[in-house]
Amino acid sequence: MATVSSIAQPTPFERALKLIRPQFGPITLGVFLILLASAVTLPAPWILKLVIDDALPARDLHRLGAYLAVFTLLFVARSLLTLWRNRVLQYAAMRVTCDLRISLFRHLQSLSLRYFDANQTGKVISRVTQDTGELYNLTNNFLINLIADSVTVVGVLAFLFWVEWRLALGVTLVLPFFAINYLYNRRKMKQEARVHRDNWDNVVGFLQERVAAARVVKSFGREAAESDAFADGINADYFNFSKLVMRNTRLGVIADALGSLGGLIVLGFGGWLVIEGRMQVGTLVAFNAYIVYVFPPIVRFVDLAAVFQRANTALENIFAVFDTRPEVVDDAEKPALPAPTRGEVEFARVSFDYDLEPPGKGRPRTLTDVSFRVPPGLMVAIVGPSGSGKTTLINLLARFYDPASGEIRVDGHEIRSVAIESLRSQIGIVLQDNVLFSGTLEDNIKYGRPDATREQILDAARTANADEFIAKLPDGYSTVVGERGARLSGGQRQRVAIARAILKDPRILIFDEATSALDTQSERLIQQAMECLMKGRTTFVIAHRLSTIQRADLILVMDAGRLVESGRHDELVGRGGLYSKLHALQFQEPV
Ligand code: ATP
C-alpha cells in the first residue's frame, strides 16, 4: 500500500474544508440566518426588564400589552428563522456527506487489488458508511451549534458589559475555567476516540465476514463460539466507548457546575447591588435571563469536543484512503491497445511478489523469471501444484498487479504502455468462484456489456448452455439471483459466468476450471459451452481435468513460482519430469 507523505500535510479539518467548499453558498445563507435569529433573540430578556421596571411600577396595562406583543413577535420570528436555517444547513451537510461517499467509492474502485488484499472488507465498508457520517455531524453541529452559540455568547457578554460592567466581569471570571476543563481532557479524548474507532472497525470487519460466511460457520458448528467472539469484540468496544462517554460526561458536569457558579455570582453580587440601590430589580432579572444564554452554549461547546474528536479520527481514516494511490496506474495519455487484438501473449522474464518488501533469504518470490510465448488462438493449460503461481500468472496478465520486473506483451504491446481499460476489454475471465451480483440473471449476463440487446443476451446464454435452465425458472431472465448468486447451483453459476464472458467477446480468455467435480451432466454442459467460447480465442485454462489438459495446444507447468516445463501432453508425459508425476497423481479423469 502506498504510504502517506508526512511533510507539510494539511490537517484533516483543513482538508475537510475543501470538501465543504461547494456548499459555501447555502452555508453562508445559513450563517446569515443564524445571525438574524440571534439578533431577534437577544432583546427578549430586556423586555422582561422593561415590564418589571417600567410597566409594572406605572401600573400601565397598555404598556404591558405592547411589551408582550413585541416579545411574542420576536419569538415567532426566531422560530421561523431557526426552521429555515436548519433546513438550509442540514441539506448542505447532507450534500457534503453524499458527495464524499460518492468520491470515496469512486476512489476505492480505482485502487489496486493489493489494497483489498490488505484491508478487511468490513473496514472498507465502515469508511464509506460510518466515517463519512461523522462529517455530517461535524458540518451540522459545527455550523449550527458552534457559530450560533459563539455569536450568542459574544453578543450577550458585550451587552451585559454595557448594562452593568461590574456584574458582567464577575460572570466572565468563570469562563477561563471552562477552557481549562476542556483543554485538560482534549488529548485523552482524542486517544480514546481513536481506540474506539479502531475497535469498532474490527467489530464491523468480524460481522461482515461471519455474515458472508454463514455457511462455513454452521458447517463447523461454530455458531456459539462466533457469538462469544462477537460479544468479546462488542464488550471491548463497550469498555472503550464508556471511557469516552464518561470523560465527556465529566466534562459536561463540571461545565454545568461552573454555569451554576456564574448564576450564583449574578444573584449574590447583583442582589447586593439592588439592595444598595445601585441597580434596578428588572436589570437583575434580565441579567439572570441573559446568563441562560451564555452558559448552556458554553456547555455545548464542551459537547462539541466529542464530536470534533470523533470527526477528526473519522477524517483521518477517510483521507488515508484518499492518500492511497492506485498501484496499477493508468494515465489518460496512454494509447489504447489496438482492437481487436490477435491474442498473442508473451511473458518475458517476469518476476513478481505479493509482498512489496524485497524477498529476503529463504523466502522465494511468488513468480521468478517466467518466460513463454503463446501464438494467437491457442488453448493453453496452466498446471502445477497448489500455490505454484498459476492464478498469479493470470492476475498479472489481466494487470490486477504489475510485475516487479520483466515484461508482459499482448500483440507485441507491453501491457503497462497501453490503457488498462483497452487491455481488459480484450480479456474475459471465468473464475471458479463465479461471483454474480444480486440482480436479475439478465443484468448479470450483460454486466460486461450493458448495451447488449435482448437478442444478444439470449444468444450468449444459448451458447453457454444456460438458456435451458433459465427458461425453466418462473421469472426466466428476470429471476433475481440472490447475493453472490446464492440461489443458483454451482454449475448454473458457472454457465451464467460463461454467458457473461461470451457476450463480452474477448480475444483472450482466462478460465479457472472448477476443482470440485460437478455431476456428469453439468460437466458436459460446461465443457460444451467452453468449447464454443474458446473457438478463435487465445485461452488460458488453470486446468484440473485430464481431458482439458490433453486437448491443450500448450501446457505450462509451474512449480514454486517458476515455469519448469512446457509442451504438449504427450511430449511432457514422455519427459518424466514434474508433469508426468502430476499426471500420475493429481489430474482427475473426467467423471
Ligand atoms: P492453487 O492451485 O492452490 O489455486 P496457484 O498455483 O493458483 O494455487 P497462486 O494463487 O498463484 O497459486 O499463489 C502463489 C503464491 O502466492 C502462494 O504461495 C500464495 O500463498 C501467494 N498468494 C496468492 N495470493 C496472494 C495475495 N493476494 N497476497 C499474498 N500472497 C498471495
PDB file of N, CA and C and ligand atoms in Angstrom, residues 113 117 354-355 366-367 384-393 395 401 432 512 515 542 544 558 586, ligand 1:
ATOM      1  N   LEU A 113      -5.865  -4.291  -6.442  1.00  0.00           N
ATOM      2  CA  LEU A 113      -6.304  -5.414  -5.615  1.00  0.00           C
ATOM      3  C   LEU A 113      -5.494  -5.528  -4.334  1.00  0.00           C
ATOM      4  N   ASP A 117      -6.629  -6.742  -0.718  1.00  0.00           N
ATOM      5  CA  ASP A 117      -5.988  -7.880  -0.040  1.00  0.00           C
ATOM      6  C   ASP A 117      -5.651  -7.490   1.396  1.00  0.00           C
ATOM      7  N   TYR A 354       3.767 -10.708  -4.047  1.00  0.00           N
ATOM      8  CA  TYR A 354       2.618 -10.024  -3.450  1.00  0.00           C
ATOM      9  C   TYR A 354       3.098  -9.064  -2.382  1.00  0.00           C
ATOM     10  N   ASP A 355       4.179  -9.486  -1.716  1.00  0.00           N
ATOM     11  CA  ASP A 355       4.743  -8.663  -0.664  1.00  0.00           C
ATOM     12  C   ASP A 355       5.635  -7.613  -1.307  1.00  0.00           C
ATOM     13  N   THR A 366       7.038 -15.017  -5.554  1.00  0.00           N
ATOM     14  CA  THR A 366       5.822 -15.709  -5.998  1.00  0.00           C
ATOM     15  C   THR A 366       6.007 -16.180  -7.440  1.00  0.00           C
ATOM     16  N   LEU A 367       6.611 -15.340  -8.278  1.00  0.00           N
ATOM     17  CA  LEU A 367       6.976 -15.768  -9.633  1.00  0.00           C
ATOM     18  C   LEU A 367       8.428 -15.371  -9.872  1.00  0.00           C
ATOM     19  N   GLY A 384       0.168 -27.257 -12.242  1.00  0.00           N
ATOM     20  CA  GLY A 384       1.221 -27.172 -11.231  1.00  0.00           C
ATOM     21  C   GLY A 384       0.623 -27.412  -9.869  1.00  0.00           C
ATOM     22  N   PRO A 385       1.450 -27.721  -8.866  1.00  0.00           N
ATOM     23  CA  PRO A 385       0.932 -27.964  -7.522  1.00  0.00           C
ATOM     24  C   PRO A 385       0.266 -26.709  -6.969  1.00  0.00           C
ATOM     25  N   SER A 386      -0.496 -26.908  -5.921  1.00  0.00           N
ATOM     26  CA  SER A 386      -1.174 -25.782  -5.288  1.00  0.00           C
ATOM     27  C   SER A 386      -0.140 -24.757  -4.804  1.00  0.00           C
ATOM     28  N   GLY A 387      -0.433 -23.481  -5.051  1.00  0.00           N
ATOM     29  CA  GLY A 387       0.467 -22.414  -4.591  1.00  0.00           C
ATOM     30  C   GLY A 387       1.658 -22.194  -5.502  1.00  0.00           C
ATOM     31  N   SER A 388       1.663 -22.849  -6.663  1.00  0.00           N
ATOM     32  CA  SER A 388       2.846 -22.730  -7.530  1.00  0.00           C
ATOM     33  C   SER A 388       2.840 -21.444  -8.342  1.00  0.00           C
ATOM     34  N   GLY A 389       1.708 -20.702  -8.367  1.00  0.00           N
ATOM     35  CA  GLY A 389       1.703 -19.404  -9.033  1.00  0.00           C
ATOM     36  C   GLY A 389       0.812 -19.336 -10.274  1.00  0.00           C
ATOM     37  N   LYS A 390      -0.078 -20.320 -10.419  1.00  0.00           N
ATOM     38  CA  LYS A 390      -0.930 -20.365 -11.627  1.00  0.00           C
ATOM     39  C   LYS A 390      -1.872 -19.161 -11.670  1.00  0.00           C
ATOM     40  N   THR A 391      -2.574 -18.921 -10.564  1.00  0.00           N
ATOM     41  CA  THR A 391      -3.509 -17.798 -10.524  1.00  0.00           C
ATOM     42  C   THR A 391      -2.750 -16.477 -10.650  1.00  0.00           C
ATOM     43  N   THR A 392      -1.572 -16.431 -10.031  1.00  0.00           N
ATOM     44  CA  THR A 392      -0.777 -15.211 -10.085  1.00  0.00           C
ATOM     45  C   THR A 392      -0.445 -14.842 -11.530  1.00  0.00           C
ATOM     46  N   LEU A 393      -0.144 -15.864 -12.319  1.00  0.00           N
ATOM     47  CA  LEU A 393       0.191 -15.653 -13.726  1.00  0.00           C
ATOM     48  C   LEU A 393      -0.947 -14.902 -14.435  1.00  0.00           C
ATOM     49  N   ASN A 395      -3.383 -13.238 -12.968  1.00  0.00           N
ATOM     50  CA  ASN A 395      -3.584 -11.929 -12.310  1.00  0.00           C
ATOM     51  C   ASN A 395      -2.717 -10.869 -12.975  1.00  0.00           C
ATOM     52  N   TYR A 401      -2.229  -6.824 -10.918  1.00  0.00           N
ATOM     53  CA  TYR A 401      -0.985  -6.411 -10.259  1.00  0.00           C
ATOM     54  C   TYR A 401       0.029  -6.177 -11.369  1.00  0.00           C
ATOM     55  N   GLN A 432     -13.473 -19.728 -10.818  1.00  0.00           N
ATOM     56  CA  GLN A 432     -14.133 -20.842 -10.132  1.00  0.00           C
ATOM     57  C   GLN A 432     -15.266 -20.347  -9.269  1.00  0.00           C
ATOM     58  N   ASP A 512     -10.717 -20.487 -15.080  1.00  0.00           N
ATOM     59  CA  ASP A 512     -10.221 -21.227 -13.915  1.00  0.00           C
ATOM     60  C   ASP A 512     -11.152 -22.418 -13.734  1.00  0.00           C
ATOM     61  N   THR A 515     -12.296 -27.033  -9.343  1.00  0.00           N
ATOM     62  CA  THR A 515     -11.588 -28.192  -8.796  1.00  0.00           C
ATOM     63  C   THR A 515     -12.586 -29.233  -8.315  1.00  0.00           C
ATOM     64  N   ILE A 542      -6.625 -22.615 -16.144  1.00  0.00           N
ATOM     65  CA  ILE A 542      -5.969 -23.222 -14.977  1.00  0.00           C
ATOM     66  C   ILE A 542      -6.657 -24.566 -14.842  1.00  0.00           C
ATOM     67  N   HIS A 544      -7.572 -28.582 -14.213  1.00  0.00           N
ATOM     68  CA  HIS A 544      -7.524 -29.676 -13.232  1.00  0.00           C
ATOM     69  C   HIS A 544      -8.011 -30.984 -13.832  1.00  0.00           C
ATOM     70  N   MET A 558       3.947 -25.138 -13.819  1.00  0.00           N
ATOM     71  CA  MET A 558       4.511 -24.221 -12.823  1.00  0.00           C
ATOM     72  C   MET A 558       4.939 -25.008 -11.591  1.00  0.00           C
ATOM     73  N   GLN A 586      -2.323 -36.415  -9.759  1.00  0.00           N
ATOM     74  CA  GLN A 586      -3.222 -35.322  -9.404  1.00  0.00           C
ATOM     75  C   GLN A 586      -4.411 -35.097 -10.336  1.00  0.00           C
TER      76      GLN A 586
HETATM   77  P1  ATP B   1      -3.966 -23.047  -6.364  1.00  0.00           P
HETATM   78  O1  ATP B   1      -3.854 -24.129  -7.379  1.00  0.00           O
HETATM   79  O2  ATP B   1      -3.965 -23.612  -4.976  1.00  0.00           O
HETATM   80  O3  ATP B   1      -5.076 -22.095  -6.614  1.00  0.00           O
HETATM   81  P2  ATP B   1      -1.961 -21.318  -7.512  1.00  0.00           P
HETATM   82  O4  ATP B   1      -0.931 -22.074  -8.238  1.00  0.00           O
HETATM   83  O5  ATP B   1      -3.020 -20.650  -8.330  1.00  0.00           O
HETATM   84  O6  ATP B   1      -2.590 -22.207  -6.382  1.00  0.00           O
HETATM   85  P3  ATP B   1      -1.344 -18.677  -6.549  1.00  0.00           P
HETATM   86  O7  ATP B   1      -2.732 -18.328  -6.141  1.00  0.00           O
HETATM   87  O8  ATP B   1      -0.839 -18.055  -7.792  1.00  0.00           O
HETATM   88  O9  ATP B   1      -1.178 -20.261  -6.645  1.00  0.00           O
HETATM   89  O10 ATP B   1      -0.385 -18.333  -5.335  1.00  0.00           O
HETATM   90  C1  ATP B   1       1.010 -18.367  -5.430  1.00  0.00           C
HETATM   91  C2  ATP B   1       1.582 -17.948  -4.082  1.00  0.00           C
HETATM   92  O11 ATP B   1       1.254 -16.609  -3.798  1.00  0.00           O
HETATM   93  C3  ATP B   1       1.066 -18.766  -2.915  1.00  0.00           C
HETATM   94  O12 ATP B   1       2.164 -19.057  -2.089  1.00  0.00           O
HETATM   95  C4  ATP B   1       0.104 -17.874  -2.206  1.00  0.00           C
HETATM   96  O13 ATP B   1       0.166 -18.088  -0.827  1.00  0.00           O
HETATM   97  C5  ATP B   1       0.595 -16.485  -2.551  1.00  0.00           C
HETATM   98  N1  ATP B   1      -0.523 -15.543  -2.717  1.00  0.00           N
HETATM   99  C6  ATP B   1      -1.570 -15.697  -3.536  1.00  0.00           C
HETATM  100  N2  ATP B   1      -2.389 -14.619  -3.489  1.00  0.00           N
HETATM  101  C7  ATP B   1      -1.842 -13.770  -2.601  1.00  0.00           C
HETATM  102  C8  ATP B   1      -2.207 -12.467  -2.107  1.00  0.00           C
HETATM  103  N3  ATP B   1      -3.286 -11.830  -2.526  1.00  0.00           N
HETATM  104  N4  ATP B   1      -1.394 -11.891  -1.202  1.00  0.00           N
HETATM  105  C9  ATP B   1      -0.278 -12.525  -0.780  1.00  0.00           C
HETATM  106  N5  ATP B   1       0.119 -13.732  -1.205  1.00  0.00           N
HETATM  107  C10 ATP B   1      -0.638 -14.361  -2.104  1.00  0.00           C
END
